[in-house]
PDB file of C-alpha atoms and ligand atoms in Angstrom:
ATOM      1  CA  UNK A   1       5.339   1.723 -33.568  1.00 72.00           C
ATOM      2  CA  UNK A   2       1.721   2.543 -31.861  1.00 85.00           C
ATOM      3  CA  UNK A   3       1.255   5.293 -30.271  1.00 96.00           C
ATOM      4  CA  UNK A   4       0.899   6.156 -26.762  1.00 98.00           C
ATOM      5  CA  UNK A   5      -2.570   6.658 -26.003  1.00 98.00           C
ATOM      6  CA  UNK A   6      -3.564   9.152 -22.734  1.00 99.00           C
ATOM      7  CA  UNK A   7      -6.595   9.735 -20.930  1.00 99.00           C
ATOM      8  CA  UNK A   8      -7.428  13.140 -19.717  1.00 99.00           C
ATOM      9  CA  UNK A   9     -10.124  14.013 -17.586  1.00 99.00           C
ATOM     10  CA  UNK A  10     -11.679  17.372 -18.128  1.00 98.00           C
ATOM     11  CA  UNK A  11     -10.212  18.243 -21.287  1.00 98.00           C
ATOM     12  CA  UNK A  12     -12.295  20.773 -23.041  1.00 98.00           C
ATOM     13  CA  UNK A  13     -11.214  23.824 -21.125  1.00 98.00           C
ATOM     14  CA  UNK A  14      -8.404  25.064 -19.250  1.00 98.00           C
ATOM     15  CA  UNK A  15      -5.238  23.097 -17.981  1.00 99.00           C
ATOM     16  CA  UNK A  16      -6.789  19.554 -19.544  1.00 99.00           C
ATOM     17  CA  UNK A  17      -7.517  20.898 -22.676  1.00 98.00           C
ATOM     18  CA  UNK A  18      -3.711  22.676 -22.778  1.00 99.00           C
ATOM     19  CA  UNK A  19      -2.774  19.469 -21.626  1.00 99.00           C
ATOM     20  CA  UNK A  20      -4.431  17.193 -24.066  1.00 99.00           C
ATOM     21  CA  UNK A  21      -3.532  19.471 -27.066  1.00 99.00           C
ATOM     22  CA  UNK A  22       0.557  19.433 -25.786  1.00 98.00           C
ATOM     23  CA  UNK A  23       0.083  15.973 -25.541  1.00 98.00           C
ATOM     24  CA  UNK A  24      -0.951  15.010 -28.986  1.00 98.00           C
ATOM     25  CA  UNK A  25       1.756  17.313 -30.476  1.00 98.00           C
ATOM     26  CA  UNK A  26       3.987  14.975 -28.437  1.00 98.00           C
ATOM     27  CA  UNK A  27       2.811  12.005 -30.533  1.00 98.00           C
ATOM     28  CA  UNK A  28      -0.181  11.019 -28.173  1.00 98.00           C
ATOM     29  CA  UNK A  29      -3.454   9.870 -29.346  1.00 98.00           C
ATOM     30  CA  UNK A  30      -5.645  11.651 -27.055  1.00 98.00           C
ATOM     31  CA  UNK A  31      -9.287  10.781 -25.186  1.00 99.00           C
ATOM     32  CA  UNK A  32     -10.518  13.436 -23.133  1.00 98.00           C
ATOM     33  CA  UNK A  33     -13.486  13.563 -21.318  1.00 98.00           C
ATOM     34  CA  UNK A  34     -16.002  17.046 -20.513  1.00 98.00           C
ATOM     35  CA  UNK A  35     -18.590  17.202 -18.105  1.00 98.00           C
ATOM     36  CA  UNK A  36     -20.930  20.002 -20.139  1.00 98.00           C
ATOM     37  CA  UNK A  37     -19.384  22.493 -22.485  1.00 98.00           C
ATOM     38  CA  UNK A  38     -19.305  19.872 -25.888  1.00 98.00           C
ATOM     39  CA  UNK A  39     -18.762  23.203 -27.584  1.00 98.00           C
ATOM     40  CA  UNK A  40     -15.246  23.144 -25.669  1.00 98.00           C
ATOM     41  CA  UNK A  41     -14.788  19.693 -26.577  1.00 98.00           C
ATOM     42  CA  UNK A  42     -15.333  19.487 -29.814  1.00 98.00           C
ATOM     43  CA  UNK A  43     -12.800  22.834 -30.160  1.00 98.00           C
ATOM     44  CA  UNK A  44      -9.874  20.854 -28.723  1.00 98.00           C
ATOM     45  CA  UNK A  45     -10.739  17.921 -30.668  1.00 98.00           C
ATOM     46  CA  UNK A  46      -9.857  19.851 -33.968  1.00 98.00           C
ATOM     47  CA  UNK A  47      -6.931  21.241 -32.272  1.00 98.00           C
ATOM     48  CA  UNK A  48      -5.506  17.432 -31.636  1.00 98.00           C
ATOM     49  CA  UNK A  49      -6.620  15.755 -34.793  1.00 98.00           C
ATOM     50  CA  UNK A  50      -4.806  18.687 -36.859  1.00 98.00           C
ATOM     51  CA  UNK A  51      -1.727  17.488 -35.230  1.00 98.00           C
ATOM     52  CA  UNK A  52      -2.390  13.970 -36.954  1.00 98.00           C
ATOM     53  CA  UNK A  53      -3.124  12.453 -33.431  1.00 98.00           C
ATOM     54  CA  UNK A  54      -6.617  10.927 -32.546  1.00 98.00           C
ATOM     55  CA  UNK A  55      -8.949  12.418 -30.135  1.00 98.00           C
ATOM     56  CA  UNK A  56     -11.836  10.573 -28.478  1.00 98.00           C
ATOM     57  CA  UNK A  57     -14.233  12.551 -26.782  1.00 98.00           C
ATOM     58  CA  UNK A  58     -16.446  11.231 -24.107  1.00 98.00           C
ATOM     59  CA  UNK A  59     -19.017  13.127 -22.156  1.00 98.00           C
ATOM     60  CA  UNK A  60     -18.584  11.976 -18.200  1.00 98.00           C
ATOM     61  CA  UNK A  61     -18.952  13.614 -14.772  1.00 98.00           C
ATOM     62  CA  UNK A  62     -15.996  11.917 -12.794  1.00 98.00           C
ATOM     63  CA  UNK A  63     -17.814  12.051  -9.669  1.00 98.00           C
ATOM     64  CA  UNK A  64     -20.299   9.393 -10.835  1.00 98.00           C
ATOM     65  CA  UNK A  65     -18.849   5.948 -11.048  1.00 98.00           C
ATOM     66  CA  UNK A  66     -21.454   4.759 -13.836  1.00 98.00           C
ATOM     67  CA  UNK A  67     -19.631   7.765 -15.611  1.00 98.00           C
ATOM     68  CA  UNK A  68     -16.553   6.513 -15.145  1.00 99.00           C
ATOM     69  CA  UNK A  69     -16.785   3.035 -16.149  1.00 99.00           C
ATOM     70  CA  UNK A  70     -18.393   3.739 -19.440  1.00 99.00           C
ATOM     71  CA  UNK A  71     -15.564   6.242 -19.959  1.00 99.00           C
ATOM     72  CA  UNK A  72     -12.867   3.823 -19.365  1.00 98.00           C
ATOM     73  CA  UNK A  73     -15.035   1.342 -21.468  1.00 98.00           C
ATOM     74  CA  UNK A  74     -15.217   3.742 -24.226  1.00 98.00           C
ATOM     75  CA  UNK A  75     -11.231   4.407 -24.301  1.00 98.00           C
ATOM     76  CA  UNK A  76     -10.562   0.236 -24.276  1.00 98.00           C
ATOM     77  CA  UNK A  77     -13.165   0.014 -27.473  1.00 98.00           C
ATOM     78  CA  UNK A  78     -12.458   2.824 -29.294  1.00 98.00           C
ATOM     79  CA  UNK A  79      -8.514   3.859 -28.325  1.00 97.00           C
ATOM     80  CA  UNK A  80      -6.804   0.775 -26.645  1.00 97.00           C
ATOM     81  CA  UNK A  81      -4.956   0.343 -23.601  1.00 97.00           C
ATOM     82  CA  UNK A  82      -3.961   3.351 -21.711  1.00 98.00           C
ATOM     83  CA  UNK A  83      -0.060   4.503 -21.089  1.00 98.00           C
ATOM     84  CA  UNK A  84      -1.127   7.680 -19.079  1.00 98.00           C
ATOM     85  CA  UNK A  85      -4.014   8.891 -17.082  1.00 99.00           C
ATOM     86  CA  UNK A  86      -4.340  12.885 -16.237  1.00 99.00           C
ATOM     87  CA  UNK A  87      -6.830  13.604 -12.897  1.00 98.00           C
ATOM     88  CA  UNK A  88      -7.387  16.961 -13.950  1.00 98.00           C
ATOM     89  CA  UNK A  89     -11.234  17.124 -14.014  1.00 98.00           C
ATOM     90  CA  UNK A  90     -11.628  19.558 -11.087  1.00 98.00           C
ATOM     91  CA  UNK A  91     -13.687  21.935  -9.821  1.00 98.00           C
ATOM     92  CA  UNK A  92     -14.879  25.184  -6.773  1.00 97.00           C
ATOM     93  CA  UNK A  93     -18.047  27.544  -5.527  1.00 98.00           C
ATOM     94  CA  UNK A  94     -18.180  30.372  -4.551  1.00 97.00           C
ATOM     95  CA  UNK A  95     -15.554  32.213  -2.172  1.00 97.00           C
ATOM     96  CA  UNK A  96     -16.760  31.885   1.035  1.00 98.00           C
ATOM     97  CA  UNK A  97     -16.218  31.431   4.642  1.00 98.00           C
ATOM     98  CA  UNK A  98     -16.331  28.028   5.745  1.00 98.00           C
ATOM     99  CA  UNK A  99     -19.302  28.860   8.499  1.00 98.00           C
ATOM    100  CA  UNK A 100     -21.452  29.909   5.254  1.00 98.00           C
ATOM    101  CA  UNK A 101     -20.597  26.686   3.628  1.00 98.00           C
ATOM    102  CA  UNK A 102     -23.429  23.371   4.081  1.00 98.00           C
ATOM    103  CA  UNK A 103     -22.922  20.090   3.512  1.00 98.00           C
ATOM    104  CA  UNK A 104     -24.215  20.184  -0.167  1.00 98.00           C
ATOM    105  CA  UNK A 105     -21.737  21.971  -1.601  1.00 98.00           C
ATOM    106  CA  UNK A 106     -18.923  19.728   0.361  1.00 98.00           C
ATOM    107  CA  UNK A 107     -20.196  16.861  -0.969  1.00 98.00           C
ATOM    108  CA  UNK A 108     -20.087  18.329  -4.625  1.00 98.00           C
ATOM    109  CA  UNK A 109     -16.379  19.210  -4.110  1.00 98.00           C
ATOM    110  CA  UNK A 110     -15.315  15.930  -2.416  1.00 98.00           C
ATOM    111  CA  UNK A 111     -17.572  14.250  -5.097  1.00 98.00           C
ATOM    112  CA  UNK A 112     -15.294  15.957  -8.230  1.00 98.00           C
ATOM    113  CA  UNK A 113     -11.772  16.482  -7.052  1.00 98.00           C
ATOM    114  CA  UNK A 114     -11.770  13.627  -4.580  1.00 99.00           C
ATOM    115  CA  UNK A 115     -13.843  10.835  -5.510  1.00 98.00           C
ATOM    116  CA  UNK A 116     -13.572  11.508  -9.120  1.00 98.00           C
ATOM    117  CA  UNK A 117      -9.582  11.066  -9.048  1.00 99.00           C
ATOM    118  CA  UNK A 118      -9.907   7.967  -7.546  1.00 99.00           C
ATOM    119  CA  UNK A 119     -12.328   6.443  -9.470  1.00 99.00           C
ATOM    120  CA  UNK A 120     -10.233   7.631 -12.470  1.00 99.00           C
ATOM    121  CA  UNK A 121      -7.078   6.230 -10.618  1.00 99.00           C
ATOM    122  CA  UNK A 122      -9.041   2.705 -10.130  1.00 99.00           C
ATOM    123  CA  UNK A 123      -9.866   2.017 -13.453  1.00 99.00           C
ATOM    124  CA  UNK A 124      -6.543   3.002 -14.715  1.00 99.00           C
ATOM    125  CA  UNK A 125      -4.733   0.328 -12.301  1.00 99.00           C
ATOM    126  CA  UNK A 126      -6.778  -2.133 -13.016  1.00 98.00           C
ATOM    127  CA  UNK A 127      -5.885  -1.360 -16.793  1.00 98.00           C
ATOM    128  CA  UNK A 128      -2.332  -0.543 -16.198  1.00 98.00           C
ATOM    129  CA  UNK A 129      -0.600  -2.372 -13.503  1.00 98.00           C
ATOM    130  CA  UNK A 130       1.476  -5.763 -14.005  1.00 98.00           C
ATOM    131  CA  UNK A 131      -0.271  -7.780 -10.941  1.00 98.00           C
ATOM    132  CA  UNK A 132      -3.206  -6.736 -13.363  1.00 98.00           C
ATOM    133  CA  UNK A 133      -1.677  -8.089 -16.596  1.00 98.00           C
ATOM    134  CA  UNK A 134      -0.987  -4.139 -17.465  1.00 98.00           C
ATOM    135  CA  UNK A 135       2.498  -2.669 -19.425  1.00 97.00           C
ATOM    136  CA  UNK A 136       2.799  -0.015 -16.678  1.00 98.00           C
ATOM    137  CA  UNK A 137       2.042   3.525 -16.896  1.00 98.00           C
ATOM    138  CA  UNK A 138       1.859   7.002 -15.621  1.00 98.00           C
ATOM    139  CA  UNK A 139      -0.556   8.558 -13.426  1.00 99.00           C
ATOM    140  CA  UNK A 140      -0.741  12.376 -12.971  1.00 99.00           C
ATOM    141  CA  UNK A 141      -3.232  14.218 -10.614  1.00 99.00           C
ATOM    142  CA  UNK A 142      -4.037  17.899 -10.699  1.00 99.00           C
ATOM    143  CA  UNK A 143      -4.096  18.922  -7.045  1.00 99.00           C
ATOM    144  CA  UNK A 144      -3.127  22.489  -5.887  1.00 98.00           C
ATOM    145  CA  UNK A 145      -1.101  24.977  -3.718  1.00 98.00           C
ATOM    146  CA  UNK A 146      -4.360  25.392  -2.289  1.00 98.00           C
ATOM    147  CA  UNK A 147      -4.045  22.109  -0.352  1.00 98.00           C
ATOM    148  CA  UNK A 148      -0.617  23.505   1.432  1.00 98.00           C
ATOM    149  CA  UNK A 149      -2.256  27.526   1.668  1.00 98.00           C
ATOM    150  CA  UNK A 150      -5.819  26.275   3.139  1.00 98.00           C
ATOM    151  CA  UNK A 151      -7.290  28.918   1.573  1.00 98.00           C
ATOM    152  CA  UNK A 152      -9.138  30.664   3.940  1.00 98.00           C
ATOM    153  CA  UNK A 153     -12.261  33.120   3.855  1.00 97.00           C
ATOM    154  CA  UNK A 154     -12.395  31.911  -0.080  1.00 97.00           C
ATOM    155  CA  UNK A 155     -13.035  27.729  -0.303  1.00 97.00           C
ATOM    156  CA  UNK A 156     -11.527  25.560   2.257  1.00 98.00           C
ATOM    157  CA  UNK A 157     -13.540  22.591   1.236  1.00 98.00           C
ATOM    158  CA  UNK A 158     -11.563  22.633  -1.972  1.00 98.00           C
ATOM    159  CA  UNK A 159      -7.936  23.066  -0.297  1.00 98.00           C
ATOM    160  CA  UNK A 160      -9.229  19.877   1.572  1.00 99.00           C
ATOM    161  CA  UNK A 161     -10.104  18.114  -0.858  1.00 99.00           C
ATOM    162  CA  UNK A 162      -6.395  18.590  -2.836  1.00 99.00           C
ATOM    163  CA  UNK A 163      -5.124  17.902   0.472  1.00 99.00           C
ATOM    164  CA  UNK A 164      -6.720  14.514   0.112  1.00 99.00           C
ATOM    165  CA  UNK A 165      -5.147  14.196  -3.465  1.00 99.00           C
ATOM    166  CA  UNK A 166      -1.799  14.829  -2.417  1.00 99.00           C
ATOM    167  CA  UNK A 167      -2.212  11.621   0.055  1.00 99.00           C
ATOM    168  CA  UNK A 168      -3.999   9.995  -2.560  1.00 99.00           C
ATOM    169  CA  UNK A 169      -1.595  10.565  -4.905  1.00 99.00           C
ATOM    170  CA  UNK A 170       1.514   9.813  -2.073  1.00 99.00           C
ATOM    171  CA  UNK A 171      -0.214   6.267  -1.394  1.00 99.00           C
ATOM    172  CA  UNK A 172      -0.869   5.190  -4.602  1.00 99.00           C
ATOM    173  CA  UNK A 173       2.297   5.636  -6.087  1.00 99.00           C
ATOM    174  CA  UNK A 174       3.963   3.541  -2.992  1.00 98.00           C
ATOM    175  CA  UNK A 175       1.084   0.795  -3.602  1.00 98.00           C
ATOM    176  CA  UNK A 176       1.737   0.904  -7.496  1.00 98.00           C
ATOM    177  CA  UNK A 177       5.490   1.410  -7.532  1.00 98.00           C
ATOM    178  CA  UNK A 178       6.653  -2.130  -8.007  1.00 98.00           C
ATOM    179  CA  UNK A 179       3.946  -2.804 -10.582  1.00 98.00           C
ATOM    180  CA  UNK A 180       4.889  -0.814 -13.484  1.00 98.00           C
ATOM    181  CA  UNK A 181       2.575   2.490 -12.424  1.00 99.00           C
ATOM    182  CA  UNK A 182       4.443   5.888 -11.832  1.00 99.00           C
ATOM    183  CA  UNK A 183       2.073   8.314  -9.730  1.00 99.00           C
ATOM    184  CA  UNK A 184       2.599  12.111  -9.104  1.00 99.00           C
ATOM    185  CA  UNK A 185       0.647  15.177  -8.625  1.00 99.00           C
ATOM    186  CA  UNK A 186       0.688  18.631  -9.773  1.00 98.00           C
ATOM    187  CA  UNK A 187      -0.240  21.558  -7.787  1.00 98.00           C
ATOM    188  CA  UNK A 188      -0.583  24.649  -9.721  1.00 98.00           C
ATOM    189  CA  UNK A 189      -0.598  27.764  -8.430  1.00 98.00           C
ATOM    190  CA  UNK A 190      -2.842  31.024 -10.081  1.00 98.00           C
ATOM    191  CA  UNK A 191      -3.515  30.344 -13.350  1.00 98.00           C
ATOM    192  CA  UNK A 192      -5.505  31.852 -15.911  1.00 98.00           C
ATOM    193  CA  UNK A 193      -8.370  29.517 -16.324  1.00 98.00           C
ATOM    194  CA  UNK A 194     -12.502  30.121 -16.553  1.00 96.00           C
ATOM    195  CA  UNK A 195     -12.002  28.526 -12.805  1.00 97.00           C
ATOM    196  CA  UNK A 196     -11.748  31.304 -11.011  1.00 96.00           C
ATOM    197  CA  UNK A 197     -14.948  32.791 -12.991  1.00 95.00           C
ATOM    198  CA  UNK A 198     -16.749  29.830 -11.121  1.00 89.00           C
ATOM    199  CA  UNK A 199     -15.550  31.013  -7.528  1.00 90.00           C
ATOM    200  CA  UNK A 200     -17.519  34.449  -8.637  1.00 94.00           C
ATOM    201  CA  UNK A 201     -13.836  36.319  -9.141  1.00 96.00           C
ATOM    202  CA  UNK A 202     -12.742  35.963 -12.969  1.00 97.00           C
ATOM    203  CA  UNK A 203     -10.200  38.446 -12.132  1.00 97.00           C
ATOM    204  CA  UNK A 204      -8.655  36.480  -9.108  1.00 97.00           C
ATOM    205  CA  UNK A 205      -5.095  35.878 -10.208  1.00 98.00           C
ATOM    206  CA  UNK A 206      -4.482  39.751 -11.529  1.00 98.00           C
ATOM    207  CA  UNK A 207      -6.033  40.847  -8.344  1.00 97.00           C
ATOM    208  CA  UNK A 208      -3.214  38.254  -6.254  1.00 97.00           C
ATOM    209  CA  UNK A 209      -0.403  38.184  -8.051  1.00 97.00           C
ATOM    210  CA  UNK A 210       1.258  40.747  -6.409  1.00 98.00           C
ATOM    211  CA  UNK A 211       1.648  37.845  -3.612  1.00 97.00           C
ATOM    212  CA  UNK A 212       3.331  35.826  -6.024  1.00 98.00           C
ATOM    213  CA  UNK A 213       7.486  35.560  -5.930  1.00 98.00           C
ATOM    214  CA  UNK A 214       7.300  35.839  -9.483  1.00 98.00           C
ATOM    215  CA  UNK A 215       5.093  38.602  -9.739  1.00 98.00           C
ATOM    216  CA  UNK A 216       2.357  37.000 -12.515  1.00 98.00           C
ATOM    217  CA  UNK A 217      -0.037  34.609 -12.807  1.00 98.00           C
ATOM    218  CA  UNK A 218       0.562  31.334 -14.646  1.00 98.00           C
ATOM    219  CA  UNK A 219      -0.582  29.626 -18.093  1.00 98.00           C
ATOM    220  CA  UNK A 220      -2.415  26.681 -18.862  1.00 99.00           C
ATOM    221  CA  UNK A 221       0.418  25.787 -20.654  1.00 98.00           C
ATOM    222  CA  UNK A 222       3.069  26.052 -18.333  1.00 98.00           C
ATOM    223  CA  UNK A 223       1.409  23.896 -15.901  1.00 99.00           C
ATOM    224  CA  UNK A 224       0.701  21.246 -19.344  1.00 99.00           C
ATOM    225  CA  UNK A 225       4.586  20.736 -19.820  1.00 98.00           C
ATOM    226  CA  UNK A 226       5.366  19.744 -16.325  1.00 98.00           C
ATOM    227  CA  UNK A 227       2.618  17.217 -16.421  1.00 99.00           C
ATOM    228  CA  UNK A 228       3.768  16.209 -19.755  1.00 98.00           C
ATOM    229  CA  UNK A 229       7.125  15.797 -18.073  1.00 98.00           C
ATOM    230  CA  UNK A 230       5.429  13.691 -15.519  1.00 98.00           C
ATOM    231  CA  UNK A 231       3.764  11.560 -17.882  1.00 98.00           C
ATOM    232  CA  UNK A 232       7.231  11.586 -20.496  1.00 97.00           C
ATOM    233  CA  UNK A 233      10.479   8.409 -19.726  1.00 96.00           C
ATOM    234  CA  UNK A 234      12.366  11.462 -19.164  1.00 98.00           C
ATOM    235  CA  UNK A 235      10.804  11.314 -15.184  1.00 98.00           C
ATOM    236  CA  UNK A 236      10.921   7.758 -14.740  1.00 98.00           C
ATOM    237  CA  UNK A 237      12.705   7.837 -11.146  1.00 98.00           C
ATOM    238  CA  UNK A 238      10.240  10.229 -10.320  1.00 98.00           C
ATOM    239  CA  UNK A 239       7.190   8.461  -8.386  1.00 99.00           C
ATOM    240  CA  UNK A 240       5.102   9.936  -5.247  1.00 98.00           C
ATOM    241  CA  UNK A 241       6.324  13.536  -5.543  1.00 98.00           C
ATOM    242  CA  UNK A 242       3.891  16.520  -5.230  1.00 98.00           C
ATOM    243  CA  UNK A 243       5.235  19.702  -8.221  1.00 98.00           C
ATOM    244  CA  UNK A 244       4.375  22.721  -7.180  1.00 98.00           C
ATOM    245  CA  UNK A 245       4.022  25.207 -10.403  1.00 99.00           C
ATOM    246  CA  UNK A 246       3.346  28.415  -8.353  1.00 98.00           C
ATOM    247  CA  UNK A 247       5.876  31.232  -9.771  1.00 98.00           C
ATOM    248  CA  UNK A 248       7.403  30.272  -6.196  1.00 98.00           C
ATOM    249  CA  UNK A 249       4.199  31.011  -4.465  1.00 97.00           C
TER     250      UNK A 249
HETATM  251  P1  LIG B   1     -11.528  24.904 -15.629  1.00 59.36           P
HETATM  252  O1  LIG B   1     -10.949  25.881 -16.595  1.00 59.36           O
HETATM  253  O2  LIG B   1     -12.704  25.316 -14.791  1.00 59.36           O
HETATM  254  O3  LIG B   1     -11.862  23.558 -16.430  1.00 59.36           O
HETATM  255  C1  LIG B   1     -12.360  22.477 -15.704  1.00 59.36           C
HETATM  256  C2  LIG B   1     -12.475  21.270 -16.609  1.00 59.36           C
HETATM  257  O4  LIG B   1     -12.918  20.151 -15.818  1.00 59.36           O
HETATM  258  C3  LIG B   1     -13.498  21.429 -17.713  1.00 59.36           C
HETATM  259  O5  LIG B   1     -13.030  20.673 -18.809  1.00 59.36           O
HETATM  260  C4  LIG B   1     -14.765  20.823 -17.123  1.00 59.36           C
HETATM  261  O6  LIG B   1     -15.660  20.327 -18.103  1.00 59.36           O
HETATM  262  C5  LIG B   1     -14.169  19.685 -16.319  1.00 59.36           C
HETATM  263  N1  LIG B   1     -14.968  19.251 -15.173  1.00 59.36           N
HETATM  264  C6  LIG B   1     -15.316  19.964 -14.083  1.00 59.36           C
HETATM  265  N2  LIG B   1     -16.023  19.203 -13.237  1.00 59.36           N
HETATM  266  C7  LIG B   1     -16.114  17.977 -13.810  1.00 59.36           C
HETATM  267  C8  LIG B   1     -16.734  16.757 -13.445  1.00 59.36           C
HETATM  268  N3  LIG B   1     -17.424  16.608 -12.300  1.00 59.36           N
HETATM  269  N4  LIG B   1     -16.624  15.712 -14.289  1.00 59.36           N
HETATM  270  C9  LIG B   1     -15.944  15.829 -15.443  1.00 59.36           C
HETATM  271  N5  LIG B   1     -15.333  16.951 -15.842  1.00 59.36           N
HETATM  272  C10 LIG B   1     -15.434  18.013 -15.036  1.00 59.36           C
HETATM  273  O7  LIG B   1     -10.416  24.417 -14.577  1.00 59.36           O
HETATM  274  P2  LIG B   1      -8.805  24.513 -14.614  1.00 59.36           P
HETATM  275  O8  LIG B   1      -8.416  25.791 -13.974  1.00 59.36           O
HETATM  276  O9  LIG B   1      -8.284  24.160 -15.952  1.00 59.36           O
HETATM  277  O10 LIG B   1      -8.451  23.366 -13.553  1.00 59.36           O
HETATM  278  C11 LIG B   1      -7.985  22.076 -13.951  1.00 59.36           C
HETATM  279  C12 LIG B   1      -7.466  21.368 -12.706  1.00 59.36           C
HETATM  280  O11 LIG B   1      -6.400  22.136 -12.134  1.00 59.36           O
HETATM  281  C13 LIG B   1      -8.526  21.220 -11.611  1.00 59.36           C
HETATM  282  O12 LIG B   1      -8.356  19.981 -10.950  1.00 59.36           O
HETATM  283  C14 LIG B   1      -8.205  22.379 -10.679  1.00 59.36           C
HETATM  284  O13 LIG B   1      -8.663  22.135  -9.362  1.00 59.36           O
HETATM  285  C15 LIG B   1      -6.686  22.412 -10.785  1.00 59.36           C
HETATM  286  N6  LIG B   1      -6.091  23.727 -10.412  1.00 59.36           N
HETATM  287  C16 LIG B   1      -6.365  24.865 -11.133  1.00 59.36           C
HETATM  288  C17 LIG B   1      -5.773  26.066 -10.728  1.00 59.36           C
HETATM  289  C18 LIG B   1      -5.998  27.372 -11.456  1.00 59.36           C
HETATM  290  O14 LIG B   1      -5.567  28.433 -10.952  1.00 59.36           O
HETATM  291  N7  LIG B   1      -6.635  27.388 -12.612  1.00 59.36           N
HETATM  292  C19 LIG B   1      -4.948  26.087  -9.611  1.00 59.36           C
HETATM  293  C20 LIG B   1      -4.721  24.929  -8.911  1.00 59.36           C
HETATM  294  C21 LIG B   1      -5.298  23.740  -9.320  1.00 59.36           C
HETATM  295  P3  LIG B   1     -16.738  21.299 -18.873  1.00 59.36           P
HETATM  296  O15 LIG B   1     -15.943  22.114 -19.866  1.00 59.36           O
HETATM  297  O16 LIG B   1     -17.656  20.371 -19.551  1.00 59.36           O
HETATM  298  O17 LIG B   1     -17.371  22.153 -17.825  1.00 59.36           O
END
């Protein structure tokens, strides 16, 4: 019996590379891709091939379709065809107020978490879907609470662009649906990730968490079993839905 084989973007730090790690100790052979820290990538290699599992490890900014193809091209070559496909490659700037922000830095953040997802989400239809000659599969995209919160005075750009996920995600899963291709999103809530060092705060979710039902920030891994969930048969009448992992935030 093969294994499955997943895809998962941005997987040498944070909530991919939690991900990609939980998924090859779930019997997954794992590619990942990294934008710039090979360092990273190479780490959670190890981590997945001492499982047993395979890891593939392909440098690619998501945001740049050239990227993309040769990542998917890499993954048919060197993996096979793909069950799963995690959006999680994401990214911020700096908190700040949206009259500060200029049209660079929106198209940066558009260009990562928006573009990059679909891209991603192209390649893996084409690969995955019946009307494509596919076997079905599972699509999960990281989006956030910030797309329902807005988050104001620190990076509304990037609660925009998750908003844009979440219909993303919401469409594609209708359009998909009869074609073998479960879709779903993810929307963490504060979690303990190097991301918040890039919005210039690395001590953002101990200095909010008091705004938090739960009281506490989140893990990387706690947010890497409900995708693994998503991804898993045990979820297969779940399709278009939006999980919020937020400690009830
Ligand atoms: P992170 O620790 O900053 O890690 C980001 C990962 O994405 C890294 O592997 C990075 O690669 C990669 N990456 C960034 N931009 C990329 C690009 N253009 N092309 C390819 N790879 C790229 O982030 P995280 O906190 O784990 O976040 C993962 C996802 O969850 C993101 O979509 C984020 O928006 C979402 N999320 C996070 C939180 C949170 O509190 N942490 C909350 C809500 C949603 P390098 O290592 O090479 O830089």
């Amino acid at each position: 019996m093969p294994h499955p084989i997943v895809l998962v973007t941005g997987g040498s730090r944070g909530i991919g590379a939690a991900t990609a790690i939980l998924a090859a100790k779930r019997g997954y052979d794992v590619a990942f891709s990294y934008q710039s820290n090979a360092t990273a990538a190479e780490q959670v290699a190890e981590h997945i091939r001492a499982t047993g599992r395979q890891a593939l490890v392909v440098q690619a900014d998501v945001s740049l379709e050239a990227d993309v193809l040769r990542l998917f091209r890499t993954v048919d070559e060197q993996m096979g065809p793909l069950d799963a496909l995690v959006n999680n490659a994401g990214m911020l700037e700096k908190q700040t107020r949206l009259d500060q922000m200029d049209v660079g830095r929106w198209n940066r953040v558009l260009g990562a978490n928006v573009i990059g997802t679909f891209l991603c989400a192209k390649e893996a239809v084409l690969r995955m879907s019946t009307r494509h000659g596919g076997k079905g599969g599972s699509i999960v995209n990281l989006s956030s609470a910030a797309a329902r919160l807005g988050s104001p005075n620190e990076f509304i750009d990037y609660a925009a662009a998750k908003g844009a996920v979440d219909s993303m995600t919401i469409g594609l899963a209708k359009e998909v649906a009869a074609e073998g291709i479960r879709g779903n999103a993810i929307r963490p809530g504060l979690i303990y990730t190097d991301i918040h060092t890039s919005a210039g705060e690395p001590g953002r979710v101990d200095r909010a968490k008091s705004g938090v039902p739960m009281q506490r920030g989140g893990s990387a891994d706690e947010v890497a079993d409900a995708v693994l969930w998503l991804m898993s048969a045990q979820s297969s009448y779940v399709t278009g839905t939006l999980v919020d992992v937020t400690g009830g935030r």
